[in-house]
Amino acid sequence: MSIFPDYFAPLHLSLVGKALGKGLLELGVHDLRQWTHDRHNTVDDTPYGGGAGMVMKPEPWGECFDALLDGLEEPPVLVVPTPSGIPFSQPIAYELSEKSHLLFACGRYEGIDRRVMEHAATRMEVRELSLGDYVLNGGEVATLAMVEAVVRLIPGVIGNPESLTEESHSDGQDQLLEYPVYTKPPSWRGLDVPEVLFSGHHARIAEWRREQAVELTRLRRPDLLPE
Ligand SMILES: Nc1ccc2ncsc2c1
Protein backbone atom coordinates (compact mmCIF):
# COMPACT_ATOMS: atom_id res chain seq x y z
CA MET A 1 0.00 0.00 0.00
CA SER A 2 1.58 3.23 -1.17
CA ILE A 3 0.83 6.60 -2.78
CA PHE A 4 3.71 5.85 -5.17
CA PRO A 5 2.79 2.40 -6.59
CA ASP A 6 5.21 2.80 -9.51
CA TYR A 7 8.09 2.30 -7.05
CA PHE A 8 7.25 -1.41 -7.13
CA ALA A 9 7.62 -1.98 -10.87
CA PRO A 10 11.18 -3.35 -10.26
CA LEU A 11 9.70 -6.27 -8.32
CA HIS A 12 8.62 -7.75 -11.66
CA LEU A 13 12.27 -7.97 -12.69
CA SER A 14 14.89 -10.57 -11.85
CA LEU A 15 14.52 -12.77 -8.81
CA VAL A 16 11.11 -11.68 -7.55
CA GLY A 17 9.86 -11.49 -11.13
CA LYS A 18 10.93 -15.10 -11.76
CA ALA A 19 9.29 -16.24 -8.51
CA LEU A 20 6.08 -14.51 -9.57
CA GLY A 21 6.31 -16.23 -12.94
CA LYS A 22 6.80 -19.60 -11.23
CA GLY A 23 3.73 -18.96 -9.08
CA LEU A 24 5.82 -19.16 -5.90
CA LEU A 25 4.21 -15.96 -4.67
CA GLU A 26 1.62 -13.35 -5.62
CA LEU A 27 2.24 -9.62 -5.51
CA GLY A 28 -0.35 -6.88 -5.35
CA VAL A 29 0.44 -3.15 -5.32
CA HIS A 30 -2.30 -0.90 -4.01
CA ASP A 31 -2.52 2.88 -4.47
CA LEU A 32 -3.76 4.28 -1.15
CA ARG A 33 -5.51 7.13 -2.98
CA GLN A 34 -7.99 4.50 -4.24
CA TRP A 35 -9.53 4.74 -0.75
CA THR A 36 -9.98 8.53 -0.68
CA HIS A 37 -13.24 10.18 -1.69
CA ASP A 38 -12.50 13.87 -2.09
CA ARG A 39 -11.71 15.65 -5.33
CA HIS A 40 -8.01 15.91 -4.50
CA ASN A 41 -7.63 12.34 -3.21
CA THR A 42 -6.24 13.75 0.05
CA VAL A 43 -4.16 11.36 2.15
CA ASP A 44 -2.49 13.78 4.59
CA ASP A 45 -3.25 16.68 6.92
CA THR A 46 -1.53 18.96 9.42
CA PRO A 47 -0.30 17.38 12.68
CA TYR A 48 -2.32 17.89 15.90
CA GLY A 49 -0.06 19.61 18.40
CA GLY A 50 1.65 21.55 15.63
CA GLY A 51 5.06 20.90 14.13
CA ALA A 52 6.48 20.79 10.64
CA GLY A 53 5.21 18.60 7.81
CA MET A 54 2.08 16.57 7.33
CA VAL A 55 0.72 13.34 8.78
CA MET A 56 -1.05 10.59 6.82
CA LYS A 57 -4.78 10.53 7.62
CA PRO A 58 -6.14 7.30 9.16
CA GLU A 59 -9.33 6.92 7.08
CA PRO A 60 -7.79 5.79 3.76
CA TRP A 61 -5.65 3.19 5.59
CA GLY A 62 -8.66 1.80 7.44
CA GLU A 63 -10.69 1.45 4.26
CA CYS A 64 -7.70 -0.08 2.49
CA PHE A 65 -7.30 -2.69 5.26
CA ASP A 66 -11.04 -3.45 5.04
CA ALA A 67 -10.73 -4.12 1.31
CA LEU A 68 -7.49 -6.12 1.45
CA LEU A 69 -8.47 -8.29 4.43
CA ASP A 70 -11.91 -9.06 3.05
CA GLY A 71 -12.09 -12.74 2.22
CA LEU A 72 -8.64 -13.64 3.56
CA GLU A 73 -8.62 -17.05 5.25
CA GLU A 74 -6.22 -15.81 7.93
CA PRO A 75 -5.10 -12.30 8.86
CA PRO A 76 -1.91 -11.00 7.18
CA VAL A 77 1.11 -9.55 8.95
CA LEU A 78 1.27 -5.78 8.54
CA VAL A 79 4.86 -4.62 8.05
CA VAL A 80 5.37 -0.89 8.56
CA PRO A 81 8.83 0.37 7.57
CA THR A 82 9.84 3.25 9.85
CA PRO A 83 13.07 4.74 11.19
CA SER A 84 11.60 4.23 14.68
CA GLY A 85 11.04 0.51 14.17
CA ILE A 86 12.71 -2.65 15.47
CA PRO A 87 15.86 -3.34 13.40
CA PHE A 88 15.07 -5.58 10.43
CA SER A 89 17.39 -8.59 10.35
CA GLN A 90 17.99 -11.92 8.61
CA PRO A 91 16.19 -13.81 11.41
CA ILE A 92 13.16 -11.51 10.93
CA ALA A 93 13.40 -12.03 7.16
CA TYR A 94 13.22 -15.81 7.75
CA GLU A 95 10.24 -15.34 10.09
CA LEU A 96 8.36 -13.26 7.53
CA SER A 97 9.21 -15.67 4.71
CA GLU A 98 7.14 -18.32 6.51
CA LYS A 99 4.01 -16.15 6.77
CA SER A 100 1.28 -16.77 4.24
CA HIS A 101 0.41 -13.08 3.65
CA LEU A 102 2.38 -9.89 4.22
CA LEU A 103 1.01 -6.37 3.86
CA PHE A 104 3.52 -3.51 3.61
CA ALA A 105 2.30 -0.05 4.63
CA CYS A 106 4.47 2.60 2.98
CA GLY A 107 4.22 5.83 4.91
CA ARG A 108 5.22 9.24 3.58
CA TYR A 109 5.46 12.72 5.04
CA GLU A 110 6.12 12.79 8.79
CA GLY A 111 4.47 9.43 9.22
CA ILE A 112 1.15 7.66 9.59
CA ASP A 113 -1.44 8.63 12.26
CA ARG A 114 -0.59 6.33 15.21
CA ARG A 115 -4.21 5.12 15.40
CA VAL A 116 -3.69 3.27 12.10
CA MET A 117 -1.20 0.87 13.72
CA GLU A 118 -3.31 0.69 16.90
CA HIS A 119 -6.43 -0.21 14.90
CA ALA A 120 -4.48 -2.65 12.68
CA ALA A 121 -3.19 -4.47 15.77
CA THR A 122 -6.79 -5.36 16.67
CA ARG A 123 -7.13 -7.37 13.45
CA MET A 124 -3.61 -8.53 12.45
CA GLU A 125 0.01 -8.83 13.63
CA VAL A 126 1.83 -5.51 13.20
CA ARG A 127 5.63 -5.29 12.80
CA GLU A 128 7.16 -1.77 12.71
CA LEU A 129 10.64 -2.37 11.26
CA SER A 130 13.67 -0.18 10.58
CA LEU A 131 16.28 -0.78 7.87
CA GLY A 132 18.90 1.16 9.77
CA ASP A 133 19.66 4.43 11.47
CA TYR A 134 18.95 6.72 8.55
CA VAL A 135 15.86 8.39 7.15
CA LEU A 136 14.37 7.98 3.66
CA ASN A 137 11.48 10.00 2.25
CA GLY A 138 9.06 7.14 2.68
CA GLY A 139 8.64 3.44 3.21
CA GLU A 140 8.76 2.35 -0.45
CA VAL A 141 12.53 1.83 -0.81
CA ALA A 142 12.61 0.04 2.55
CA THR A 143 9.74 -2.18 1.43
CA LEU A 144 11.58 -3.09 -1.80
CA ALA A 145 14.60 -4.12 0.26
CA MET A 146 12.57 -6.16 2.74
CA VAL A 147 10.52 -7.85 0.01
CA GLU A 148 13.73 -8.94 -1.74
CA ALA A 149 15.28 -10.14 1.54
CA VAL A 150 12.15 -12.16 2.39
CA VAL A 151 11.22 -13.53 -1.05
CA ARG A 152 14.71 -14.96 -1.71
CA LEU A 153 14.22 -17.17 1.36
CA ILE A 154 11.03 -18.77 0.03
CA PRO A 155 11.80 -22.37 -1.01
CA GLY A 156 12.24 -22.65 -4.78
CA VAL A 157 13.00 -18.98 -5.37
CA ILE A 158 16.78 -19.29 -5.20
CA GLY A 159 18.11 -21.90 -7.64
CA ASN A 160 20.76 -23.19 -5.25
CA PRO A 161 19.55 -23.06 -1.62
CA GLU A 162 23.12 -23.80 -0.49
CA SER A 163 24.06 -20.22 -1.38
CA LEU A 164 21.76 -19.07 1.42
CA THR A 165 23.76 -20.88 4.09
CA GLU A 166 27.15 -19.19 3.57
CA GLU A 167 26.20 -15.56 3.14
CA SER A 168 26.65 -12.84 5.72
CA HIS A 169 24.33 -13.05 8.73
CA SER A 170 23.22 -16.57 7.81
CA ASP A 171 23.01 -19.34 10.39
CA GLY A 172 25.54 -21.32 8.40
CA GLN A 173 28.04 -18.54 9.07
CA ASP A 174 27.25 -18.25 12.80
CA GLN A 175 26.08 -14.72 11.91
CA LEU A 176 29.62 -13.76 10.84
CA LEU A 177 30.24 -11.60 7.78
CA GLU A 178 30.84 -13.50 4.56
CA TYR A 179 34.43 -14.50 3.70
CA PRO A 180 36.03 -12.94 0.56
CA VAL A 181 35.31 -14.70 -2.74
CA TYR A 182 37.43 -15.06 -5.90
CA THR A 183 37.06 -16.38 -9.45
CA LYS A 184 39.16 -16.51 -12.66
CA PRO A 185 41.66 -15.15 -13.64
CA PRO A 186 44.15 -16.47 -11.02
CA SER A 187 46.11 -13.21 -11.30
CA TRP A 188 44.62 -9.84 -12.17
CA ARG A 189 46.42 -6.49 -12.31
CA GLY A 190 49.16 -7.90 -10.07
CA LEU A 191 46.67 -9.28 -7.56
CA ASP A 192 46.72 -13.03 -6.98
CA VAL A 193 44.04 -15.36 -5.62
CA PRO A 194 45.12 -16.77 -2.21
CA GLU A 195 47.08 -20.01 -2.78
CA VAL A 196 44.99 -22.04 -0.33
CA LEU A 197 42.01 -21.82 -2.69
CA PHE A 198 43.92 -23.82 -5.32
CA SER A 199 44.93 -26.55 -2.86
CA GLY A 200 41.83 -28.70 -3.27
CA HIS A 201 42.22 -29.31 0.47
CA HIS A 202 38.62 -28.70 1.52
CA ALA A 203 39.29 -28.70 5.28
CA ARG A 204 42.08 -26.13 4.89
CA ILE A 205 39.93 -24.01 2.59
CA ALA A 206 37.04 -24.09 5.08
CA GLU A 207 39.43 -23.15 7.90
CA TRP A 208 40.88 -20.23 5.87
CA ARG A 209 37.38 -18.99 5.00
CA ARG A 210 36.31 -19.08 8.62
CA GLU A 211 39.43 -17.21 9.70
CA GLN A 212 38.70 -14.57 7.05
CA ALA A 213 35.07 -14.29 8.19
CA VAL A 214 36.09 -13.88 11.83
CA GLU A 215 38.74 -11.30 10.95
CA LEU A 216 36.34 -9.32 8.74
CA THR A 217 33.66 -9.43 11.42
CA ARG A 218 36.15 -8.34 14.11
CA LEU A 219 37.14 -5.36 11.96
CA ARG A 220 33.73 -4.28 10.67
CA ARG A 221 31.12 -5.71 13.02
CA PRO A 222 32.64 -6.62 16.42
CA ASP A 223 29.09 -6.46 17.77
CA LEU A 224 28.33 -9.70 15.91
CA LEU A 225 31.18 -11.65 17.53
CA PRO A 226 30.20 -14.00 20.38
CA GLU A 227 31.22 -12.67 23.83
N1 LIG B 1 7.43 6.45 6.26
C1 LIG B 1 8.83 6.39 6.26
C2 LIG B 1 9.56 7.57 6.18
C3 LIG B 1 10.94 7.51 6.20
C4 LIG B 1 11.61 6.28 6.30
N2 LIG B 1 12.98 6.04 6.34
C5 LIG B 1 13.29 4.75 6.46
S1 LIG B 1 11.90 3.76 6.52
C6 LIG B 1 10.84 5.11 6.38
C7 LIG B 1 9.44 5.15 6.36
PDB file of C-alpha atoms and ligand atoms in Angstrom:
ATOM      1  CA  MET A   1       0.000   0.000   0.000  1.00  0.00           C
ATOM      2  CA  SER A   2       1.580   3.229  -1.167  1.00  0.00           C
ATOM      3  CA  ILE A   3       0.834   6.598  -2.775  1.00  0.00           C
ATOM      4  CA  PHE A   4       3.706   5.847  -5.171  1.00  0.00           C
ATOM      5  CA  PRO A   5       2.787   2.402  -6.590  1.00  0.00           C
ATOM      6  CA  ASP A   6       5.207   2.801  -9.513  1.00  0.00           C
ATOM      7  CA  TYR A   7       8.093   2.303  -7.047  1.00  0.00           C
ATOM      8  CA  PHE A   8       7.249  -1.407  -7.132  1.00  0.00           C
ATOM      9  CA  ALA A   9       7.619  -1.985 -10.873  1.00  0.00           C
ATOM     10  CA  PRO A  10      11.178  -3.349 -10.258  1.00  0.00           C
ATOM     11  CA  LEU A  11       9.696  -6.275  -8.321  1.00  0.00           C
ATOM     12  CA  HIS A  12       8.616  -7.753 -11.664  1.00  0.00           C
ATOM     13  CA  LEU A  13      12.273  -7.965 -12.695  1.00  0.00           C
ATOM     14  CA  SER A  14      14.885 -10.572 -11.847  1.00  0.00           C
ATOM     15  CA  LEU A  15      14.520 -12.774  -8.806  1.00  0.00           C
ATOM     16  CA  VAL A  16      11.112 -11.680  -7.554  1.00  0.00           C
ATOM     17  CA  GLY A  17       9.858 -11.487 -11.129  1.00  0.00           C
ATOM     18  CA  LYS A  18      10.930 -15.096 -11.762  1.00  0.00           C
ATOM     19  CA  ALA A  19       9.286 -16.240  -8.515  1.00  0.00           C
ATOM     20  CA  LEU A  20       6.079 -14.508  -9.566  1.00  0.00           C
ATOM     21  CA  GLY A  21       6.310 -16.226 -12.941  1.00  0.00           C
ATOM     22  CA  LYS A  22       6.798 -19.598 -11.232  1.00  0.00           C
ATOM     23  CA  GLY A  23       3.733 -18.959  -9.085  1.00  0.00           C
ATOM     24  CA  LEU A  24       5.820 -19.155  -5.899  1.00  0.00           C
ATOM     25  CA  LEU A  25       4.207 -15.960  -4.667  1.00  0.00           C
ATOM     26  CA  GLU A  26       1.623 -13.348  -5.620  1.00  0.00           C
ATOM     27  CA  LEU A  27       2.241  -9.618  -5.513  1.00  0.00           C
ATOM     28  CA  GLY A  28      -0.348  -6.880  -5.347  1.00  0.00           C
ATOM     29  CA  VAL A  29       0.444  -3.154  -5.323  1.00  0.00           C
ATOM     30  CA  HIS A  30      -2.299  -0.897  -4.012  1.00  0.00           C
ATOM     31  CA  ASP A  31      -2.517   2.877  -4.467  1.00  0.00           C
ATOM     32  CA  LEU A  32      -3.760   4.282  -1.148  1.00  0.00           C
ATOM     33  CA  ARG A  33      -5.512   7.126  -2.977  1.00  0.00           C
ATOM     34  CA  GLN A  34      -7.988   4.502  -4.241  1.00  0.00           C
ATOM     35  CA  TRP A  35      -9.531   4.738  -0.746  1.00  0.00           C
ATOM     36  CA  THR A  36      -9.979   8.530  -0.685  1.00  0.00           C
ATOM     37  CA  HIS A  37     -13.240  10.182  -1.686  1.00  0.00           C
ATOM     38  CA  ASP A  38     -12.503  13.870  -2.091  1.00  0.00           C
ATOM     39  CA  ARG A  39     -11.711  15.654  -5.331  1.00  0.00           C
ATOM     40  CA  HIS A  40      -8.014  15.913  -4.495  1.00  0.00           C
ATOM     41  CA  ASN A  41      -7.625  12.341  -3.205  1.00  0.00           C
ATOM     42  CA  THR A  42      -6.239  13.749   0.054  1.00  0.00           C
ATOM     43  CA  VAL A  43      -4.156  11.364   2.147  1.00  0.00           C
ATOM     44  CA  ASP A  44      -2.489  13.780   4.590  1.00  0.00           C
ATOM     45  CA  ASP A  45      -3.255  16.676   6.916  1.00  0.00           C
ATOM     46  CA  THR A  46      -1.531  18.960   9.419  1.00  0.00           C
ATOM     47  CA  PRO A  47      -0.304  17.382  12.684  1.00  0.00           C
ATOM     48  CA  TYR A  48      -2.320  17.893  15.900  1.00  0.00           C
ATOM     49  CA  GLY A  49      -0.061  19.606  18.404  1.00  0.00           C
ATOM     50  CA  GLY A  50       1.650  21.550  15.634  1.00  0.00           C
ATOM     51  CA  GLY A  51       5.061  20.898  14.125  1.00  0.00           C
ATOM     52  CA  ALA A  52       6.478  20.788  10.636  1.00  0.00           C
ATOM     53  CA  GLY A  53       5.209  18.599   7.812  1.00  0.00           C
ATOM     54  CA  MET A  54       2.081  16.574   7.325  1.00  0.00           C
ATOM     55  CA  VAL A  55       0.718  13.337   8.783  1.00  0.00           C
ATOM     56  CA  MET A  56      -1.050  10.586   6.825  1.00  0.00           C
ATOM     57  CA  LYS A  57      -4.780  10.532   7.618  1.00  0.00           C
ATOM     58  CA  PRO A  58      -6.144   7.302   9.161  1.00  0.00           C
ATOM     59  CA  GLU A  59      -9.328   6.921   7.082  1.00  0.00           C
ATOM     60  CA  PRO A  60      -7.794   5.786   3.759  1.00  0.00           C
ATOM     61  CA  TRP A  61      -5.650   3.191   5.591  1.00  0.00           C
ATOM     62  CA  GLY A  62      -8.659   1.801   7.445  1.00  0.00           C
ATOM     63  CA  GLU A  63     -10.686   1.448   4.259  1.00  0.00           C
ATOM     64  CA  CYS A  64      -7.699  -0.076   2.487  1.00  0.00           C
ATOM     65  CA  PHE A  65      -7.302  -2.689   5.256  1.00  0.00           C
ATOM     66  CA  ASP A  66     -11.043  -3.449   5.039  1.00  0.00           C
ATOM     67  CA  ALA A  67     -10.733  -4.117   1.312  1.00  0.00           C
ATOM     68  CA  LEU A  68      -7.492  -6.122   1.448  1.00  0.00           C
ATOM     69  CA  LEU A  69      -8.465  -8.287   4.427  1.00  0.00           C
ATOM     70  CA  ASP A  70     -11.905  -9.065   3.046  1.00  0.00           C
ATOM     71  CA  GLY A  71     -12.094 -12.742   2.220  1.00  0.00           C
ATOM     72  CA  LEU A  72      -8.641 -13.645   3.565  1.00  0.00           C
ATOM     73  CA  GLU A  73      -8.618 -17.055   5.248  1.00  0.00           C
ATOM     74  CA  GLU A  74      -6.225 -15.806   7.928  1.00  0.00           C
ATOM     75  CA  PRO A  75      -5.100 -12.295   8.859  1.00  0.00           C
ATOM     76  CA  PRO A  76      -1.910 -10.998   7.181  1.00  0.00           C
ATOM     77  CA  VAL A  77       1.108  -9.552   8.945  1.00  0.00           C
ATOM     78  CA  LEU A  78       1.271  -5.784   8.542  1.00  0.00           C
ATOM     79  CA  VAL A  79       4.857  -4.619   8.054  1.00  0.00           C
ATOM     80  CA  VAL A  80       5.370  -0.886   8.557  1.00  0.00           C
ATOM     81  CA  PRO A  81       8.830   0.371   7.568  1.00  0.00           C
ATOM     82  CA  THR A  82       9.838   3.252   9.852  1.00  0.00           C
ATOM     83  CA  PRO A  83      13.073   4.739  11.195  1.00  0.00           C
ATOM     84  CA  SER A  84      11.598   4.233  14.678  1.00  0.00           C
ATOM     85  CA  GLY A  85      11.043   0.512  14.172  1.00  0.00           C
ATOM     86  CA  ILE A  86      12.709  -2.650  15.474  1.00  0.00           C
ATOM     87  CA  PRO A  87      15.858  -3.340  13.404  1.00  0.00           C
ATOM     88  CA  PHE A  88      15.069  -5.584  10.430  1.00  0.00           C
ATOM     89  CA  SER A  89      17.390  -8.592  10.351  1.00  0.00           C
ATOM     90  CA  GLN A  90      17.992 -11.918   8.609  1.00  0.00           C
ATOM     91  CA  PRO A  91      16.185 -13.807  11.405  1.00  0.00           C
ATOM     92  CA  ILE A  92      13.161 -11.509  10.927  1.00  0.00           C
ATOM     93  CA  ALA A  93      13.397 -12.032   7.156  1.00  0.00           C
ATOM     94  CA  TYR A  94      13.223 -15.811   7.747  1.00  0.00           C
ATOM     95  CA  GLU A  95      10.244 -15.342  10.088  1.00  0.00           C
ATOM     96  CA  LEU A  96       8.363 -13.255   7.530  1.00  0.00           C
ATOM     97  CA  SER A  97       9.210 -15.671   4.706  1.00  0.00           C
ATOM     98  CA  GLU A  98       7.145 -18.319   6.510  1.00  0.00           C
ATOM     99  CA  LYS A  99       4.014 -16.147   6.767  1.00  0.00           C
ATOM    100  CA  SER A 100       1.275 -16.771   4.238  1.00  0.00           C
ATOM    101  CA  HIS A 101       0.409 -13.080   3.648  1.00  0.00           C
ATOM    102  CA  LEU A 102       2.383  -9.895   4.222  1.00  0.00           C
ATOM    103  CA  LEU A 103       1.007  -6.368   3.859  1.00  0.00           C
ATOM    104  CA  PHE A 104       3.515  -3.509   3.610  1.00  0.00           C
ATOM    105  CA  ALA A 105       2.297  -0.045   4.631  1.00  0.00           C
ATOM    106  CA  CYS A 106       4.473   2.601   2.977  1.00  0.00           C
ATOM    107  CA  GLY A 107       4.218   5.828   4.907  1.00  0.00           C
ATOM    108  CA  ARG A 108       5.218   9.236   3.577  1.00  0.00           C
ATOM    109  CA  TYR A 109       5.456  12.723   5.042  1.00  0.00           C
ATOM    110  CA  GLU A 110       6.122  12.787   8.793  1.00  0.00           C
ATOM    111  CA  GLY A 111       4.474   9.425   9.224  1.00  0.00           C
ATOM    112  CA  ILE A 112       1.151   7.664   9.593  1.00  0.00           C
ATOM    113  CA  ASP A 113      -1.440   8.633  12.262  1.00  0.00           C
ATOM    114  CA  ARG A 114      -0.587   6.326  15.213  1.00  0.00           C
ATOM    115  CA  ARG A 115      -4.210   5.120  15.404  1.00  0.00           C
ATOM    116  CA  VAL A 116      -3.694   3.267  12.097  1.00  0.00           C
ATOM    117  CA  MET A 117      -1.200   0.874  13.722  1.00  0.00           C
ATOM    118  CA  GLU A 118      -3.310   0.691  16.900  1.00  0.00           C
ATOM    119  CA  HIS A 119      -6.426  -0.212  14.895  1.00  0.00           C
ATOM    120  CA  ALA A 120      -4.477  -2.646  12.680  1.00  0.00           C
ATOM    121  CA  ALA A 121      -3.189  -4.466  15.771  1.00  0.00           C
ATOM    122  CA  THR A 122      -6.792  -5.362  16.667  1.00  0.00           C
ATOM    123  CA  ARG A 123      -7.132  -7.365  13.451  1.00  0.00           C
ATOM    124  CA  MET A 124      -3.606  -8.528  12.450  1.00  0.00           C
ATOM    125  CA  GLU A 125       0.005  -8.834  13.634  1.00  0.00           C
ATOM    126  CA  VAL A 126       1.833  -5.507  13.199  1.00  0.00           C
ATOM    127  CA  ARG A 127       5.634  -5.286  12.798  1.00  0.00           C
ATOM    128  CA  GLU A 128       7.155  -1.773  12.713  1.00  0.00           C
ATOM    129  CA  LEU A 129      10.637  -2.373  11.264  1.00  0.00           C
ATOM    130  CA  SER A 130      13.666  -0.179  10.575  1.00  0.00           C
ATOM    131  CA  LEU A 131      16.281  -0.784   7.873  1.00  0.00           C
ATOM    132  CA  GLY A 132      18.897   1.158   9.767  1.00  0.00           C
ATOM    133  CA  ASP A 133      19.657   4.434  11.474  1.00  0.00           C
ATOM    134  CA  TYR A 134      18.953   6.722   8.549  1.00  0.00           C
ATOM    135  CA  VAL A 135      15.861   8.386   7.148  1.00  0.00           C
ATOM    136  CA  LEU A 136      14.368   7.984   3.664  1.00  0.00           C
ATOM    137  CA  ASN A 137      11.483  10.002   2.251  1.00  0.00           C
ATOM    138  CA  GLY A 138       9.060   7.145   2.676  1.00  0.00           C
ATOM    139  CA  GLY A 139       8.640   3.445   3.211  1.00  0.00           C
ATOM    140  CA  GLU A 140       8.761   2.352  -0.450  1.00  0.00           C
ATOM    141  CA  VAL A 141      12.525   1.826  -0.812  1.00  0.00           C
ATOM    142  CA  ALA A 142      12.612   0.041   2.554  1.00  0.00           C
ATOM    143  CA  THR A 143       9.738  -2.180   1.425  1.00  0.00           C
ATOM    144  CA  LEU A 144      11.584  -3.087  -1.798  1.00  0.00           C
ATOM    145  CA  ALA A 145      14.597  -4.124   0.263  1.00  0.00           C
ATOM    146  CA  MET A 146      12.566  -6.157   2.742  1.00  0.00           C
ATOM    147  CA  VAL A 147      10.522  -7.852   0.005  1.00  0.00           C
ATOM    148  CA  GLU A 148      13.731  -8.939  -1.742  1.00  0.00           C
ATOM    149  CA  ALA A 149      15.281 -10.140   1.540  1.00  0.00           C
ATOM    150  CA  VAL A 150      12.148 -12.163   2.385  1.00  0.00           C
ATOM    151  CA  VAL A 151      11.222 -13.528  -1.048  1.00  0.00           C
ATOM    152  CA  ARG A 152      14.711 -14.958  -1.713  1.00  0.00           C
ATOM    153  CA  LEU A 153      14.221 -17.165   1.358  1.00  0.00           C
ATOM    154  CA  ILE A 154      11.030 -18.768   0.033  1.00  0.00           C
ATOM    155  CA  PRO A 155      11.804 -22.375  -1.012  1.00  0.00           C
ATOM    156  CA  GLY A 156      12.238 -22.651  -4.781  1.00  0.00           C
ATOM    157  CA  VAL A 157      13.000 -18.979  -5.368  1.00  0.00           C
ATOM    158  CA  ILE A 158      16.781 -19.285  -5.200  1.00  0.00           C
ATOM    159  CA  GLY A 159      18.113 -21.897  -7.639  1.00  0.00           C
ATOM    160  CA  ASN A 160      20.764 -23.189  -5.254  1.00  0.00           C
ATOM    161  CA  PRO A 161      19.552 -23.058  -1.617  1.00  0.00           C
ATOM    162  CA  GLU A 162      23.123 -23.799  -0.487  1.00  0.00           C
ATOM    163  CA  SER A 163      24.063 -20.220  -1.378  1.00  0.00           C
ATOM    164  CA  LEU A 164      21.756 -19.066   1.418  1.00  0.00           C
ATOM    165  CA  THR A 165      23.764 -20.879   4.087  1.00  0.00           C
ATOM    166  CA  GLU A 166      27.147 -19.194   3.572  1.00  0.00           C
ATOM    167  CA  GLU A 167      26.195 -15.560   3.139  1.00  0.00           C
ATOM    168  CA  SER A 168      26.649 -12.840   5.722  1.00  0.00           C
ATOM    169  CA  HIS A 169      24.329 -13.052   8.730  1.00  0.00           C
ATOM    170  CA  SER A 170      23.220 -16.572   7.815  1.00  0.00           C
ATOM    171  CA  ASP A 171      23.008 -19.345  10.392  1.00  0.00           C
ATOM    172  CA  GLY A 172      25.537 -21.320   8.400  1.00  0.00           C
ATOM    173  CA  GLN A 173      28.038 -18.542   9.069  1.00  0.00           C
ATOM    174  CA  ASP A 174      27.255 -18.245  12.798  1.00  0.00           C
ATOM    175  CA  GLN A 175      26.076 -14.724  11.915  1.00  0.00           C
ATOM    176  CA  LEU A 176      29.619 -13.759  10.843  1.00  0.00           C
ATOM    177  CA  LEU A 177      30.239 -11.597   7.783  1.00  0.00           C
ATOM    178  CA  GLU A 178      30.844 -13.503   4.557  1.00  0.00           C
ATOM    179  CA  TYR A 179      34.427 -14.497   3.696  1.00  0.00           C
ATOM    180  CA  PRO A 180      36.033 -12.937   0.563  1.00  0.00           C
ATOM    181  CA  VAL A 181      35.313 -14.704  -2.744  1.00  0.00           C
ATOM    182  CA  TYR A 182      37.430 -15.059  -5.905  1.00  0.00           C
ATOM    183  CA  THR A 183      37.059 -16.377  -9.455  1.00  0.00           C
ATOM    184  CA  LYS A 184      39.157 -16.513 -12.660  1.00  0.00           C
ATOM    185  CA  PRO A 185      41.661 -15.148 -13.644  1.00  0.00           C
ATOM    186  CA  PRO A 186      44.150 -16.467 -11.015  1.00  0.00           C
ATOM    187  CA  SER A 187      46.113 -13.211 -11.301  1.00  0.00           C
ATOM    188  CA  TRP A 188      44.621  -9.842 -12.172  1.00  0.00           C
ATOM    189  CA  ARG A 189      46.417  -6.488 -12.307  1.00  0.00           C
ATOM    190  CA  GLY A 190      49.156  -7.901 -10.067  1.00  0.00           C
ATOM    191  CA  LEU A 191      46.674  -9.279  -7.561  1.00  0.00           C
ATOM    192  CA  ASP A 192      46.716 -13.029  -6.983  1.00  0.00           C
ATOM    193  CA  VAL A 193      44.043 -15.356  -5.625  1.00  0.00           C
ATOM    194  CA  PRO A 194      45.118 -16.774  -2.211  1.00  0.00           C
ATOM    195  CA  GLU A 195      47.078 -20.011  -2.779  1.00  0.00           C
ATOM    196  CA  VAL A 196      44.989 -22.035  -0.326  1.00  0.00           C
ATOM    197  CA  LEU A 197      42.009 -21.819  -2.694  1.00  0.00           C
ATOM    198  CA  PHE A 198      43.924 -23.825  -5.318  1.00  0.00           C
ATOM    199  CA  SER A 199      44.932 -26.547  -2.857  1.00  0.00           C
ATOM    200  CA  GLY A 200      41.834 -28.695  -3.272  1.00  0.00           C
ATOM    201  CA  HIS A 201      42.224 -29.314   0.474  1.00  0.00           C
ATOM    202  CA  HIS A 202      38.619 -28.696   1.520  1.00  0.00           C
ATOM    203  CA  ALA A 203      39.294 -28.702   5.282  1.00  0.00           C
ATOM    204  CA  ARG A 204      42.085 -26.130   4.890  1.00  0.00           C
ATOM    205  CA  ILE A 205      39.927 -24.006   2.587  1.00  0.00           C
ATOM    206  CA  ALA A 206      37.037 -24.094   5.078  1.00  0.00           C
ATOM    207  CA  GLU A 207      39.431 -23.147   7.899  1.00  0.00           C
ATOM    208  CA  TRP A 208      40.875 -20.232   5.874  1.00  0.00           C
ATOM    209  CA  ARG A 209      37.384 -18.995   4.996  1.00  0.00           C
ATOM    210  CA  ARG A 210      36.305 -19.082   8.624  1.00  0.00           C
ATOM    211  CA  GLU A 211      39.432 -17.207   9.700  1.00  0.00           C
ATOM    212  CA  GLN A 212      38.704 -14.574   7.049  1.00  0.00           C
ATOM    213  CA  ALA A 213      35.069 -14.290   8.192  1.00  0.00           C
ATOM    214  CA  VAL A 214      36.087 -13.878  11.833  1.00  0.00           C
ATOM    215  CA  GLU A 215      38.739 -11.304  10.945  1.00  0.00           C
ATOM    216  CA  LEU A 216      36.343  -9.316   8.737  1.00  0.00           C
ATOM    217  CA  THR A 217      33.657  -9.426  11.415  1.00  0.00           C
ATOM    218  CA  ARG A 218      36.147  -8.345  14.106  1.00  0.00           C
ATOM    219  CA  LEU A 219      37.142  -5.361  11.960  1.00  0.00           C
ATOM    220  CA  ARG A 220      33.727  -4.283  10.668  1.00  0.00           C
ATOM    221  CA  ARG A 221      31.116  -5.708  13.025  1.00  0.00           C
ATOM    222  CA  PRO A 222      32.640  -6.618  16.421  1.00  0.00           C
ATOM    223  CA  ASP A 223      29.092  -6.462  17.774  1.00  0.00           C
ATOM    224  CA  LEU A 224      28.326  -9.699  15.908  1.00  0.00           C
ATOM    225  CA  LEU A 225      31.176 -11.649  17.533  1.00  0.00           C
ATOM    226  CA  PRO A 226      30.200 -14.003  20.380  1.00  0.00           C
ATOM    227  CA  GLU A 227      31.219 -12.670  23.830  1.00  0.00           C
TER     228      GLU A 227
HETATM  229  N1  LIG B   1       7.428   6.445   6.255  1.00  0.00           N
HETATM  230  C1  LIG B   1       8.827   6.389   6.256  1.00  0.00           C
HETATM  231  C2  LIG B   1       9.561   7.567   6.176  1.00  0.00           C
HETATM  232  C3  LIG B   1      10.943   7.512   6.202  1.00  0.00           C
HETATM  233  C4  LIG B   1      11.605   6.277   6.298  1.00  0.00           C
HETATM  234  N2  LIG B   1      12.975   6.039   6.338  1.00  0.00           N
HETATM  235  C5  LIG B   1      13.286   4.751   6.460  1.00  0.00           C
HETATM  236  S1  LIG B   1      11.900   3.757   6.517  1.00  0.00           S
HETATM  237  C6  LIG B   1      10.842   5.114   6.385  1.00  0.00           C
HETATM  238  C7  LIG B   1       9.437   5.149   6.362  1.00  0.00           C
END
